[in-house]
Short mmCIF file of C-alpha atoms and ligand atoms in Angstrom, two decimals:
data_model
loop_
_atom_site.label_atom_id
_atom_site.label_comp_id
_atom_site.label_asym_id
_atom_site.label_seq_id
_atom_site.Cartn_x
_atom_site.Cartn_y
_atom_site.Cartn_z
CA MET A 1 4.60 -23.71 -14.59
CA THR A 2 1.05 -23.67 -14.18
CA GLN A 3 -1.01 -20.87 -12.84
CA HIS A 4 -4.49 -20.85 -13.04
CA LYS A 5 -6.98 -18.03 -13.01
CA GLN A 6 -9.22 -19.87 -10.18
CA ALA A 7 -12.54 -17.60 -11.23
CA GLY A 8 -15.18 -18.11 -9.09
CA LEU A 9 -12.79 -18.81 -5.92
CA SER A 10 -12.26 -16.58 -3.13
CA ILE A 11 -9.36 -14.55 -2.64
CA GLN A 12 -8.52 -16.41 0.76
CA THR A 13 -8.29 -19.89 -1.77
CA ARG A 14 -6.53 -18.13 -4.71
CA VAL A 15 -3.79 -16.49 -2.34
CA ALA A 16 -3.35 -19.23 0.05
CA GLN A 17 -2.77 -21.36 -2.95
CA ALA A 18 -0.99 -19.08 -5.14
CA LEU A 19 -3.45 -19.52 -7.63
CA GLY A 20 -3.07 -23.20 -7.61
CA PHE A 21 0.81 -23.34 -8.47
CA ILE A 22 2.49 -26.39 -9.26
CA ASP A 23 5.84 -26.74 -10.66
CA GLU A 24 5.83 -28.93 -13.87
CA GLN A 25 9.15 -30.31 -13.59
CA THR A 26 8.97 -31.60 -9.94
CA LYS A 27 5.31 -31.13 -9.03
CA GLY A 28 6.31 -28.99 -6.25
CA LEU A 29 4.00 -26.97 -4.79
CA VAL A 30 6.12 -24.32 -3.80
CA PRO A 31 7.78 -22.28 -6.84
CA PRO A 32 11.17 -22.80 -7.35
CA ILE A 33 13.87 -19.67 -7.10
CA TYR A 34 15.37 -18.73 -10.04
CA PRO A 35 18.88 -16.65 -9.15
CA SER A 36 20.10 -16.53 -12.68
CA THR A 37 20.68 -13.14 -13.88
CA THR A 38 21.09 -13.85 -17.47
CA TYR A 39 19.63 -16.46 -19.87
CA LEU A 40 21.85 -18.66 -22.77
CA ARG A 41 20.89 -16.96 -26.27
CA ASP A 42 20.05 -19.67 -28.65
CA ALA A 43 22.44 -20.71 -31.41
CA ASP A 44 20.29 -18.87 -34.02
CA ASN A 45 20.53 -15.67 -32.05
CA HIS A 46 16.95 -15.74 -30.80
CA TYR A 47 15.97 -15.64 -26.96
CA ARG A 48 12.85 -18.33 -27.24
CA SER A 49 12.24 -18.68 -23.54
CA GLY A 50 11.92 -14.93 -23.53
CA LEU A 51 14.17 -14.53 -20.70
CA ILE A 52 17.04 -12.28 -21.60
CA TYR A 53 18.26 -10.50 -17.95
CA SER A 54 16.79 -10.23 -14.79
CA ARG A 55 16.45 -6.34 -14.38
CA ASP A 56 13.56 -6.98 -17.19
CA ASP A 57 11.77 -9.86 -15.85
CA ASN A 58 12.45 -12.83 -13.75
CA PRO A 59 10.61 -15.95 -13.53
CA THR A 60 10.44 -16.11 -9.59
CA TYR A 61 8.88 -12.95 -9.48
CA ARG A 62 6.12 -13.51 -12.42
CA VAL A 63 4.69 -16.03 -10.18
CA VAL A 64 4.20 -13.70 -7.20
CA GLU A 65 3.27 -10.67 -10.01
CA GLY A 66 0.47 -13.24 -11.07
CA VAL A 67 -0.51 -13.72 -7.79
CA LEU A 68 -0.85 -9.95 -6.83
CA ALA A 69 -2.68 -8.96 -10.52
CA ASP A 70 -5.21 -11.80 -9.69
CA ILE A 71 -6.02 -10.79 -5.97
CA GLU A 72 -6.12 -6.90 -7.32
CA SER A 73 -8.48 -7.94 -9.89
CA GLY A 74 -5.72 -6.26 -11.96
CA ALA A 75 -4.29 -7.14 -15.73
CA ASP A 76 -0.79 -7.12 -14.68
CA ALA A 77 1.85 -6.14 -11.69
CA MET A 78 5.06 -5.41 -11.53
CA LEU A 79 7.26 -6.01 -8.41
CA PHE A 80 9.70 -3.72 -7.09
CA GLY A 81 12.45 -3.52 -4.58
CA SER A 82 10.53 -1.18 -1.95
CA GLY A 83 7.11 0.62 -1.83
CA MET A 84 8.74 4.10 -2.72
CA ALA A 85 10.47 2.45 -5.56
CA ALA A 86 6.76 1.29 -7.31
CA ALA A 87 5.35 4.74 -6.29
CA VAL A 88 8.18 7.21 -7.68
CA SER A 89 8.04 4.93 -10.79
CA VAL A 90 4.60 6.15 -11.33
CA PHE A 91 5.40 9.62 -11.14
CA GLN A 92 8.50 9.42 -13.10
CA ALA A 93 6.39 8.21 -15.94
CA LEU A 94 4.88 11.69 -15.89
CA ARG A 95 6.62 14.54 -18.37
CA PRO A 96 7.56 17.83 -17.54
CA GLY A 97 4.59 20.43 -17.47
CA ASP A 98 2.29 17.38 -16.17
CA HIS A 99 0.10 18.10 -13.35
CA VAL A 100 -0.62 15.87 -10.36
CA ILE A 101 -3.10 16.03 -7.71
CA ALA A 102 -2.39 14.30 -4.23
CA PRO A 103 -3.49 14.14 -0.72
CA LYS A 104 -2.95 16.65 1.96
CA VAL A 105 -2.10 14.31 4.52
CA MET A 106 -0.33 10.91 3.11
CA TYR A 107 2.36 8.84 3.66
CA TRP A 108 5.06 11.21 4.52
CA ALA A 109 8.38 9.76 2.75
CA LEU A 110 6.14 10.16 -0.48
CA ARG A 111 4.86 13.58 0.05
CA ASN A 112 8.41 14.73 1.02
CA TRP A 113 9.70 12.75 -2.55
CA LEU A 114 6.94 14.60 -4.39
CA ILE A 115 7.66 18.29 -3.04
CA ASP A 116 11.42 17.93 -4.38
CA PHE A 117 10.45 15.75 -7.33
CA SER A 118 7.66 18.24 -8.55
CA LYS A 119 10.65 21.00 -8.84
CA THR A 120 13.45 19.25 -10.60
CA TRP A 121 11.17 17.48 -13.19
CA GLY A 122 8.84 20.04 -13.63
CA VAL A 123 5.72 18.68 -12.53
CA GLY A 124 3.03 20.46 -11.19
CA ILE A 125 1.43 19.25 -7.93
CA ASP A 126 -1.55 20.28 -5.68
CA PHE A 127 -2.11 18.69 -2.10
CA VAL A 128 -5.62 18.73 -1.81
CA ASN A 129 -8.14 17.18 0.91
CA THR A 130 -8.84 13.93 -1.16
CA SER A 131 -11.72 13.32 1.35
CA ASP A 132 -13.51 16.02 -0.31
CA ILE A 133 -14.46 15.10 -4.05
CA ASP A 134 -15.15 18.90 -4.98
CA ALA A 135 -11.56 19.85 -3.64
CA ILE A 136 -10.33 17.23 -6.32
CA ALA A 137 -12.65 18.38 -8.96
CA ALA A 138 -11.26 22.12 -8.34
CA ALA A 139 -7.72 21.05 -8.45
CA ILE A 140 -8.04 19.43 -11.99
CA GLN A 141 -6.39 22.06 -14.69
CA PRO A 142 -7.62 20.91 -17.73
CA ALA A 143 -5.47 19.27 -20.48
CA LYS A 144 -2.52 19.68 -17.77
CA THR A 145 -3.74 17.17 -15.08
CA LYS A 146 -2.63 13.78 -15.76
CA LEU A 147 -2.68 11.91 -12.46
CA ILE A 148 -4.92 11.76 -9.17
CA TRP A 149 -3.10 9.75 -6.52
CA LEU A 150 -5.02 8.67 -3.63
CA GLU A 151 -3.91 7.29 -0.64
CA THR A 152 -6.87 5.31 1.35
CA PRO A 153 -7.17 4.73 4.24
CA ALA A 154 -4.19 7.77 4.34
CA ASN A 155 -1.41 7.90 6.77
CA PRO A 156 -1.87 8.32 9.96
CA MET A 157 -4.94 10.22 10.15
CA TRP A 158 -6.81 7.48 8.30
CA HIS A 159 -8.73 9.73 6.09
CA ILE A 160 -11.11 7.92 3.58
CA ALA A 161 -11.07 8.89 -0.38
CA ASP A 162 -13.99 7.98 -2.61
CA ILE A 163 -12.30 6.04 -5.32
CA ARG A 164 -15.00 5.91 -7.52
CA ALA A 165 -15.97 9.48 -7.24
CA ALA A 166 -12.43 10.27 -8.11
CA VAL A 167 -12.62 7.86 -10.96
CA ASP A 168 -16.03 9.65 -12.12
CA GLU A 169 -14.41 12.99 -11.82
CA ALA A 170 -11.32 12.26 -13.70
CA GLN A 171 -13.56 10.84 -16.52
CA LYS A 172 -15.58 13.71 -16.83
CA GLN A 173 -12.90 15.94 -17.14
CA SER A 174 -10.42 14.36 -19.18
CA GLN A 175 -9.72 15.86 -22.57
CA ALA A 176 -7.37 14.71 -24.97
CA HIS A 177 -5.20 13.10 -22.68
CA PRO A 178 -6.96 10.94 -19.90
CA ILE A 179 -6.35 11.49 -16.23
CA ARG A 180 -5.38 8.25 -14.45
CA VAL A 181 -6.32 7.47 -11.08
CA ALA A 182 -3.49 5.68 -9.09
CA VAL A 183 -4.23 4.41 -5.25
CA ASP A 184 -1.92 3.39 -2.72
CA SER A 185 -3.59 0.87 -1.18
CA THR A 186 -1.09 -0.58 1.13
CA VAL A 187 -3.49 -0.02 4.29
CA ALA A 188 -6.68 -1.29 2.68
CA THR A 189 -5.16 -4.46 1.21
CA PRO A 190 -6.92 -6.25 -1.43
CA VAL A 191 -8.75 -8.24 1.04
CA LEU A 192 -10.93 -4.98 2.03
CA SER A 193 -10.86 -2.92 -1.03
CA ARG A 194 -10.17 -3.33 -4.79
CA PRO A 195 -9.70 -0.12 -6.31
CA LEU A 196 -9.38 -1.31 -10.05
CA GLU A 197 -12.81 -2.71 -9.38
CA LEU A 198 -13.96 0.63 -8.47
CA GLY A 199 -12.46 2.28 -12.00
CA ALA A 200 -9.05 3.19 -11.07
CA ASP A 201 -6.00 2.60 -13.31
CA ILE A 202 -3.15 1.67 -11.08
CA VAL A 203 -2.79 0.15 -7.47
CA MET A 204 0.04 0.63 -5.23
CA HIS A 205 1.50 -1.58 -2.37
CA SER A 206 4.06 -1.40 0.15
CA ALA A 207 4.39 -5.07 0.22
CA THR A 208 6.82 -4.36 2.89
CA LYS A 209 3.35 -4.41 5.12
CA TYR A 210 0.61 -6.45 5.01
CA LEU A 211 0.92 -8.32 2.00
CA ASN A 212 4.50 -9.69 3.60
CA GLY A 213 3.24 -9.24 6.97
CA HIS A 214 6.12 -10.32 8.74
CA SER A 215 8.47 -7.44 8.96
CA ASP A 216 11.56 -9.14 7.19
CA VAL A 217 11.26 -8.08 3.40
CA ILE A 218 11.25 -4.67 1.79
CA ALA A 219 9.33 -4.77 -1.49
CA GLY A 220 6.60 -2.63 -3.46
CA ALA A 221 4.29 -3.65 -6.25
CA LEU A 222 2.07 -1.70 -8.81
CA ILE A 223 -1.09 -3.78 -10.50
CA CYS A 224 -2.96 -1.91 -13.65
CA ALA A 225 -6.10 -2.50 -15.00
CA ASP A 226 -5.00 -2.58 -18.69
CA LYS A 227 -1.52 -3.97 -19.45
CA ASP A 228 -1.24 -2.38 -22.76
CA ASP A 229 -2.27 1.61 -21.53
CA GLU A 230 0.69 3.58 -22.78
CA PHE A 231 1.16 5.00 -19.41
CA TRP A 232 1.77 1.69 -17.87
CA LEU A 233 4.20 0.74 -20.47
CA ARG A 234 6.39 4.00 -19.39
CA ILE A 235 6.23 2.54 -15.88
CA ARG A 236 7.31 -0.64 -16.98
CA LYS A 237 10.32 1.09 -18.87
CA VAL A 238 11.23 3.15 -15.89
CA ARG A 239 11.70 -0.29 -13.95
CA ARG A 240 13.36 -1.87 -16.69
CA GLN A 241 15.63 0.86 -17.06
CA GLY A 242 16.10 1.72 -13.84
CA GLY A 243 16.34 -1.74 -12.32
CA ALA A 244 14.39 -0.97 -9.13
CA VAL A 245 13.71 -4.81 -8.92
CA LEU A 246 13.04 -7.31 -6.14
CA SER A 247 15.06 -10.08 -5.83
CA PRO A 248 14.10 -13.47 -6.37
CA GLN A 249 15.00 -14.62 -2.80
CA ASP A 250 12.89 -11.77 -1.53
CA SER A 251 10.11 -12.58 -3.89
CA ALA A 252 9.81 -15.95 -2.65
CA GLN A 253 9.83 -14.92 0.94
CA LEU A 254 7.20 -12.41 -0.03
CA LEU A 255 4.81 -14.98 -1.58
CA ARG A 256 5.16 -17.16 1.50
CA GLY A 257 4.04 -14.21 3.73
CA MET A 258 1.17 -13.35 0.98
CA ARG A 259 -0.33 -16.91 1.56
CA THR A 260 -1.62 -15.84 4.90
CA LEU A 261 -2.75 -12.50 4.16
CA VAL A 262 -6.47 -12.73 4.49
CA LEU A 263 -6.22 -14.62 8.03
CA ARG A 264 -3.77 -11.77 9.29
CA VAL A 265 -5.45 -8.95 7.97
CA ARG A 266 -9.13 -10.49 9.26
CA THR A 267 -7.78 -10.96 12.71
CA SER A 268 -6.19 -7.31 12.88
CA CYS A 269 -9.60 -5.66 11.55
CA GLU A 270 -11.25 -7.33 14.22
CA SER A 271 -8.85 -6.55 17.02
CA ALA A 272 -8.37 -3.02 15.54
CA MET A 273 -12.15 -2.46 15.95
CA PHE A 274 -12.27 -3.75 19.26
CA LEU A 275 -9.56 -1.63 20.40
CA ALA A 276 -11.05 1.49 18.78
CA GLU A 277 -14.40 1.25 20.41
CA GLN A 278 -12.46 0.39 23.85
CA LEU A 279 -10.47 3.30 23.51
CA GLN A 280 -13.00 5.51 22.85
CA GLN A 281 -14.28 5.21 26.51
CA THR A 282 -10.64 5.34 28.18
CA ASP A 283 -9.66 8.09 30.11
CA ASP A 284 -7.28 10.41 28.84
CA VAL A 285 -8.08 9.26 25.29
CA VAL A 286 -9.23 12.37 23.58
CA GLU A 287 -10.07 10.81 19.79
CA VAL A 288 -9.98 7.72 18.27
CA LEU A 289 -9.24 7.96 14.39
CA TYR A 290 -10.68 5.01 13.06
CA PRO A 291 -12.64 4.38 9.75
CA GLY A 292 -14.68 1.77 11.41
CA LEU A 293 -16.22 4.19 14.10
CA PRO A 294 -19.64 5.77 13.11
CA SER A 295 -18.01 8.99 14.81
CA PHE A 296 -15.09 8.83 12.02
CA ALA A 297 -15.84 11.59 9.55
CA ASP A 298 -15.34 9.60 6.51
CA HIS A 299 -16.96 6.36 7.83
CA ALA A 300 -19.98 6.42 5.43
CA THR A 301 -17.26 6.47 2.69
CA ALA A 302 -15.43 3.85 4.18
CA LEU A 303 -18.85 1.70 4.47
CA LYS A 304 -19.37 1.85 0.84
CA GLN A 305 -15.63 1.18 -0.42
CA MET A 306 -14.33 -1.32 2.20
CA GLU A 307 -15.63 -4.90 2.58
CA GLY A 308 -14.70 -7.14 5.36
CA GLY A 309 -13.46 -4.63 7.90
CA PHE A 310 -11.88 -1.32 8.07
CA GLY A 311 -8.22 -2.21 8.78
CA GLY A 312 -5.51 -2.76 11.12
CA MET A 313 -4.23 0.94 11.66
CA LEU A 314 -5.75 3.34 13.74
CA SER A 315 -4.61 6.40 15.87
CA ILE A 316 -5.18 7.83 19.08
CA ARG A 317 -5.01 11.46 20.47
CA VAL A 318 -4.36 11.69 24.16
CA ARG A 319 -4.61 14.46 26.83
CA GLY A 320 -1.17 15.74 27.90
CA GLY A 321 0.13 16.46 24.19
CA ALA A 322 3.63 15.40 22.78
CA LYS A 323 5.04 14.58 26.20
CA ALA A 324 2.33 12.20 27.33
CA ALA A 325 2.27 10.50 24.18
CA ILE A 326 5.58 9.78 24.19
CA GLU A 327 5.27 8.43 27.82
CA ILE A 328 2.63 6.15 27.11
CA ALA A 329 4.79 4.49 23.85
CA ALA A 330 7.93 4.26 26.38
CA ARG A 331 5.53 2.48 28.89
CA THR A 332 4.01 -0.16 26.69
CA GLN A 333 5.41 -3.76 26.70
CA LEU A 334 3.69 -5.49 24.16
CA TRP A 335 3.08 -2.70 21.58
CA LYS A 336 6.69 -2.24 20.19
CA ARG A 337 7.96 1.09 19.70
CA ALA A 338 9.24 1.11 15.97
CA THR A 339 7.98 2.81 12.47
CA SER A 340 6.23 0.69 9.83
CA LEU A 341 2.97 -1.38 9.92
CA GLY A 342 0.94 -4.25 8.68
CA GLY A 343 3.28 -7.09 10.37
CA VAL A 344 2.16 -9.47 12.68
CA GLU A 345 3.43 -7.84 15.89
CA SER A 346 1.70 -4.59 17.06
CA LEU A 347 3.90 -1.31 16.91
CA ILE A 348 3.26 1.91 18.31
CA GLU A 349 4.61 5.22 17.00
CA HIS A 350 4.49 8.91 17.86
CA ARG A 351 4.47 10.01 14.51
CA ALA A 352 5.30 13.76 14.79
CA SER A 353 8.65 12.83 16.07
CA ILE A 354 9.67 10.87 13.10
CA GLU A 355 7.83 13.28 10.34
CA GLY A 356 9.74 16.16 11.85
CA GLU A 357 8.68 19.85 12.09
CA ASP A 358 6.64 20.54 8.91
CA THR A 359 4.37 17.64 9.63
CA PRO A 360 0.70 18.00 9.33
CA VAL A 361 -0.04 15.16 12.06
CA PRO A 362 -0.94 16.66 15.51
CA ASN A 363 1.73 16.39 18.36
CA ASP A 364 -0.75 14.38 20.63
CA LEU A 365 -0.95 11.45 18.28
CA LEU A 366 -0.24 7.85 18.69
CA ARG A 367 -0.43 5.36 15.50
CA LEU A 368 -1.28 1.99 16.25
CA SER A 369 -0.61 -0.86 14.11
CA VAL A 370 -2.51 -3.94 15.00
CA GLY A 371 -0.97 -6.94 14.82
CA ILE A 372 -2.07 -10.80 15.20
CA GLU A 373 -1.86 -10.88 19.35
CA ASP A 374 -4.39 -11.61 21.68
CA ALA A 375 -6.68 -8.39 21.60
CA GLN A 376 -7.51 -8.02 25.24
CA GLU A 377 -3.50 -8.26 25.94
CA LEU A 378 -3.19 -5.53 23.40
CA LEU A 379 -5.66 -3.54 25.19
CA ALA A 380 -4.65 -4.40 28.81
CA ASP A 381 -1.20 -3.39 27.87
CA LEU A 382 -2.49 0.22 26.33
CA VAL A 383 -4.45 0.89 29.07
CA GLN A 384 -2.10 0.53 31.89
CA ALA A 385 0.39 2.76 29.49
CA ILE A 386 -2.22 5.46 29.59
CA GLN A 387 -2.88 5.42 33.10
CA ALA A 388 0.46 5.18 34.09
CA ALA A 389 1.39 8.10 31.96
CA HIS A 390 -1.24 10.11 33.40
CA SER A 391 -0.77 9.44 37.21
C1 LIG B 1 5.63 2.04 4.04
C2 LIG B 1 4.82 2.74 3.03
C3 LIG B 1 5.06 3.35 1.73
C4 LIG B 1 6.50 3.21 1.39
O1 LIG B 1 6.71 1.73 1.52
P1 LIG B 1 8.20 1.30 1.41
O2 LIG B 1 8.23 -0.44 1.14
O3 LIG B 1 8.75 1.42 2.77
O4 LIG B 1 9.25 1.75 0.55
C5 LIG B 1 4.18 3.96 1.11
N1 LIG B 1 2.85 4.18 1.44
C6 LIG B 1 2.52 3.90 2.67
C7 LIG B 1 0.91 3.69 2.76
C8 LIG B 1 3.01 2.99 3.58
O5 LIG B 1 2.67 2.39 4.54
#
């Protein structure tokens, strides 16, 4: 198999061609799927292919990991059976007594997991407003803090964390043990921001979302800046021993989805910007939360850190509270009432309903995942639903 570092070429070209992949044996343009779980040992007791057992490694997902590492400007990547599996592996590489800083408003399932994990694993955790660098700086506990976890833009209010500022602060306050910065970049995608280029140590993706893009694979990924970093090697061990790997079949399907990543993300971003601007002027919409709007609190940081767009995710707050919000979702036709995000089809969701009572998310908020459909048609469907719910 050949896979080239296509230095100098754009992300769009590199990902469309899976780094120019050609299968040496057949000259196929698409990587083969290797279902084998186990590999023959040589008669002299060595494993010359380097492959032993597919819980450790598999040539099908190695190709996809190569593409991911490349488009995130990383040194190495690992695929996981889900975004959650990828994220929890990072935390499981910590040791009891370590301390972590995480966002107050973040992907809800991971926040819930973290609260339990911090108790059972004996890891200290502070949830802070990560849009505020002073809040991050103040939460660092010298010699104890080992990880700053950022999510940007963060679900479902789309707060932006300044990655470079957090990295600078982590470096300033690092003592004998470094403070790593990990970024859940699921919503930004490597098309819009590349945290490793801003100094982060690890990037995490729910590859279920934009990377795959077709709502038909559950997958996760981690990409690192330094493949020999002892923290990364510990995470690798968590995957190898815990076995949260992606199947070869799903890896192949993920790569197929990834080839159109740039087109899908660009279209979603353009439509999201259009919808955000239009919805700001729509009656009964109280607030539009979108990093691309000049009125958005973290817009300046978004401008600095994101290139080519502000993402395909936005939220609206509507007059009439939870009741009106749920009714609007009920009256949309193109927008599908479903959780998840980053697929080709647009989704609408009343987040407070799924997050439950202790959610920090306002009750009148609808989360919109903008797909690749016609933007005018998406707007018309939403506007008719808003009007019908308020008539
Ligand atoms: C969906 C999501 C996750 C979790 O990923 P799964 O693939 O569902 O396990 C984590 N972070 C963000 C921002 C997500 O949107």
